[in-house]
Amino acid sequence: MFFLGQPFGLSIDKESAVNCVKNDGVSIKRAAEMFAINHTTLMNHVKNYKYNAIGRPTVLTRDEEQLIVHALTKLADWGFGLDRFQL
């Protein structure tokens, strides 16, 4: 089952399909049919294709974002909540 926001990585079925192709010599198309996985997706996992990040690079680092979130949360706890126009 597919949910929006599902994290990238191998599910158990994909992992089993990759092992089936690599270890048992089953073709990618046959393994894709057996495990009900798109054959292109399976091929990408078998060949370990890595994709570059999509979109623009972020302006703030993850630590800077967490610092801002922490500060805004503290302000809200103290009764000084800000809306998006005040940021």
PDB file of C-alpha atoms in Angstrom:
ATOM      1  CA  MET A   1       0.000   0.000   0.000  1.00  0.00           C
ATOM      2  CA  PHE A   2       1.299   3.485  -0.838  1.00  0.00           C
ATOM      3  CA  PHE A   3       0.774   6.523   1.358  1.00  0.00           C
ATOM      4  CA  LEU A   4       1.678  10.087   0.537  1.00  0.00           C
ATOM      5  CA  GLY A   5       4.768  11.065   2.419  1.00  0.00           C
ATOM      6  CA  GLN A   6       6.065   7.509   2.566  1.00  0.00           C
ATOM      7  CA  PRO A   7       9.786   7.627   3.284  1.00  0.00           C
ATOM      8  CA  PHE A   8      12.223   6.561   0.626  1.00  0.00           C
ATOM      9  CA  GLY A   9      13.891   3.239   1.037  1.00  0.00           C
ATOM     10  CA  LEU A  10      13.211  -0.398   0.534  1.00  0.00           C
ATOM     11  CA  SER A  11      10.045  -1.985   1.802  1.00  0.00           C
ATOM     12  CA  ILE A  12      10.130  -5.673   2.644  1.00  0.00           C
ATOM     13  CA  ASP A  13       8.703  -6.585  -0.782  1.00  0.00           C
ATOM     14  CA  LYS A  14      11.262  -4.467  -2.622  1.00  0.00           C
ATOM     15  CA  GLU A  15      14.058  -5.884  -0.516  1.00  0.00           C
ATOM     16  CA  SER A  16      12.898  -9.420  -1.263  1.00  0.00           C
ATOM     17  CA  ALA A  17      12.599  -8.639  -4.962  1.00  0.00           C
ATOM     18  CA  VAL A  18      16.128  -7.184  -5.084  1.00  0.00           C
ATOM     19  CA  ASN A  19      17.494 -10.251  -3.295  1.00  0.00           C
ATOM     20  CA  CYS A  20      15.599 -12.502  -5.698  1.00  0.00           C
ATOM     21  CA  VAL A  21      17.200 -10.770  -8.692  1.00  0.00           C
ATOM     22  CA  LYS A  22      20.707 -10.616  -7.238  1.00  0.00           C
ATOM     23  CA  ASN A  23      20.906 -14.021  -5.554  1.00  0.00           C
ATOM     24  CA  ASP A  24      18.511 -16.280  -7.451  1.00  0.00           C
ATOM     25  CA  GLY A  25      19.151 -14.983 -10.958  1.00  0.00           C
ATOM     26  CA  VAL A  26      15.513 -14.079 -11.604  1.00  0.00           C
ATOM     27  CA  SER A  27      15.037 -11.418 -14.273  1.00  0.00           C
ATOM     28  CA  ILE A  28      14.025  -7.933 -13.192  1.00  0.00           C
ATOM     29  CA  LYS A  29      10.754  -8.088 -15.124  1.00  0.00           C
ATOM     30  CA  ARG A  30       9.837 -11.479 -13.645  1.00  0.00           C
ATOM     31  CA  ALA A  31      10.661 -10.375 -10.091  1.00  0.00           C
ATOM     32  CA  ALA A  32       8.653  -7.178 -10.624  1.00  0.00           C
ATOM     33  CA  GLU A  33       5.644  -9.270 -11.646  1.00  0.00           C
ATOM     34  CA  MET A  34       6.111 -11.687  -8.732  1.00  0.00           C
ATOM     35  CA  PHE A  35       6.264  -8.915  -6.125  1.00  0.00           C
ATOM     36  CA  ALA A  36       3.873  -6.457  -7.876  1.00  0.00           C
ATOM     37  CA  ILE A  37       6.524  -3.732  -8.123  1.00  0.00           C
ATOM     38  CA  ASN A  38       7.186  -1.423 -11.052  1.00  0.00           C
ATOM     39  CA  HIS A  39      10.065  -2.946 -13.032  1.00  0.00           C
ATOM     40  CA  THR A  40      11.814   0.410 -13.506  1.00  0.00           C
ATOM     41  CA  THR A  41      11.756   1.033  -9.759  1.00  0.00           C
ATOM     42  CA  LEU A  42      13.115  -2.448  -9.132  1.00  0.00           C
ATOM     43  CA  MET A  43      15.852  -1.948 -11.730  1.00  0.00           C
ATOM     44  CA  ASN A  44      16.895   1.308 -10.034  1.00  0.00           C
ATOM     45  CA  HIS A  45      17.164  -0.470  -6.677  1.00  0.00           C
ATOM     46  CA  VAL A  46      19.071  -3.422  -8.142  1.00  0.00           C
ATOM     47  CA  LYS A  47      21.574  -1.139  -9.876  1.00  0.00           C
ATOM     48  CA  ASN A  48      21.790   1.192  -6.840  1.00  0.00           C
ATOM     49  CA  TYR A  49      20.972   4.327  -8.787  1.00  0.00           C
ATOM     50  CA  LYS A  50      21.190   7.385  -6.564  1.00  0.00           C
ATOM     51  CA  TYR A  51      19.270  10.533  -7.351  1.00  0.00           C
ATOM     52  CA  ASN A  52      20.400  14.029  -6.539  1.00  0.00           C
ATOM     53  CA  ALA A  53      18.151  16.144  -4.391  1.00  0.00           C
ATOM     54  CA  ILE A  54      15.320  17.743  -6.315  1.00  0.00           C
ATOM     55  CA  GLY A  55      14.681  21.461  -6.004  1.00  0.00           C
ATOM     56  CA  ARG A  56      16.644  24.427  -4.821  1.00  0.00           C
ATOM     57  CA  PRO A  57      19.189  24.163  -2.055  1.00  0.00           C
ATOM     58  CA  THR A  58      17.898  25.293   1.320  1.00  0.00           C
ATOM     59  CA  VAL A  59      18.862  28.703   2.677  1.00  0.00           C
ATOM     60  CA  LEU A  60      19.014  27.658   6.326  1.00  0.00           C
ATOM     61  CA  THR A  61      20.741  24.618   7.733  1.00  0.00           C
ATOM     62  CA  ARG A  62      18.716  22.046   9.651  1.00  0.00           C
ATOM     63  CA  ASP A  63      20.243  23.292  12.930  1.00  0.00           C
ATOM     64  CA  GLU A  64      19.272  26.897  12.158  1.00  0.00           C
ATOM     65  CA  GLU A  65      15.704  25.821  11.407  1.00  0.00           C
ATOM     66  CA  GLN A  66      15.511  23.872  14.671  1.00  0.00           C
ATOM     67  CA  LEU A  67      16.797  26.906  16.585  1.00  0.00           C
ATOM     68  CA  ILE A  68      14.091  29.106  15.053  1.00  0.00           C
ATOM     69  CA  VAL A  69      11.409  26.500  15.788  1.00  0.00           C
ATOM     70  CA  HIS A  70      12.565  26.230  19.393  1.00  0.00           C
ATOM     71  CA  ALA A  71      12.581  30.026  19.824  1.00  0.00           C
ATOM     72  CA  LEU A  72       9.111  30.440  18.292  1.00  0.00           C
ATOM     73  CA  THR A  73       7.734  27.624  20.431  1.00  0.00           C
ATOM     74  CA  LYS A  74       9.133  29.249  23.576  1.00  0.00           C
ATOM     75  CA  LEU A  75       7.642  32.608  22.576  1.00  0.00           C
ATOM     76  CA  ALA A  76       4.257  30.950  22.037  1.00  0.00           C
ATOM     77  CA  ASP A  77       4.507  29.250  25.448  1.00  0.00           C
ATOM     78  CA  TRP A  78       5.141  32.655  27.032  1.00  0.00           C
ATOM     79  CA  GLY A  79       2.086  34.130  25.277  1.00  0.00           C
ATOM     80  CA  PHE A  80       3.908  35.975  22.498  1.00  0.00           C
ATOM     81  CA  GLY A  81       2.827  33.855  19.540  1.00  0.00           C
ATOM     82  CA  LEU A  82       3.642  35.264  16.111  1.00  0.00           C
ATOM     83  CA  ASP A  83       1.708  34.864  12.911  1.00  0.00           C
ATOM     84  CA  ARG A  84       3.366  34.417   9.541  1.00  0.00           C
ATOM     85  CA  PHE A  85       3.267  38.146   8.785  1.00  0.00           C
ATOM     86  CA  GLN A  86       5.194  39.015  11.944  1.00  0.00           C
ATOM     87  CA  LEU A  87       8.012  36.617  11.150  1.00  0.00           C
TER      88      LEU A  87
END
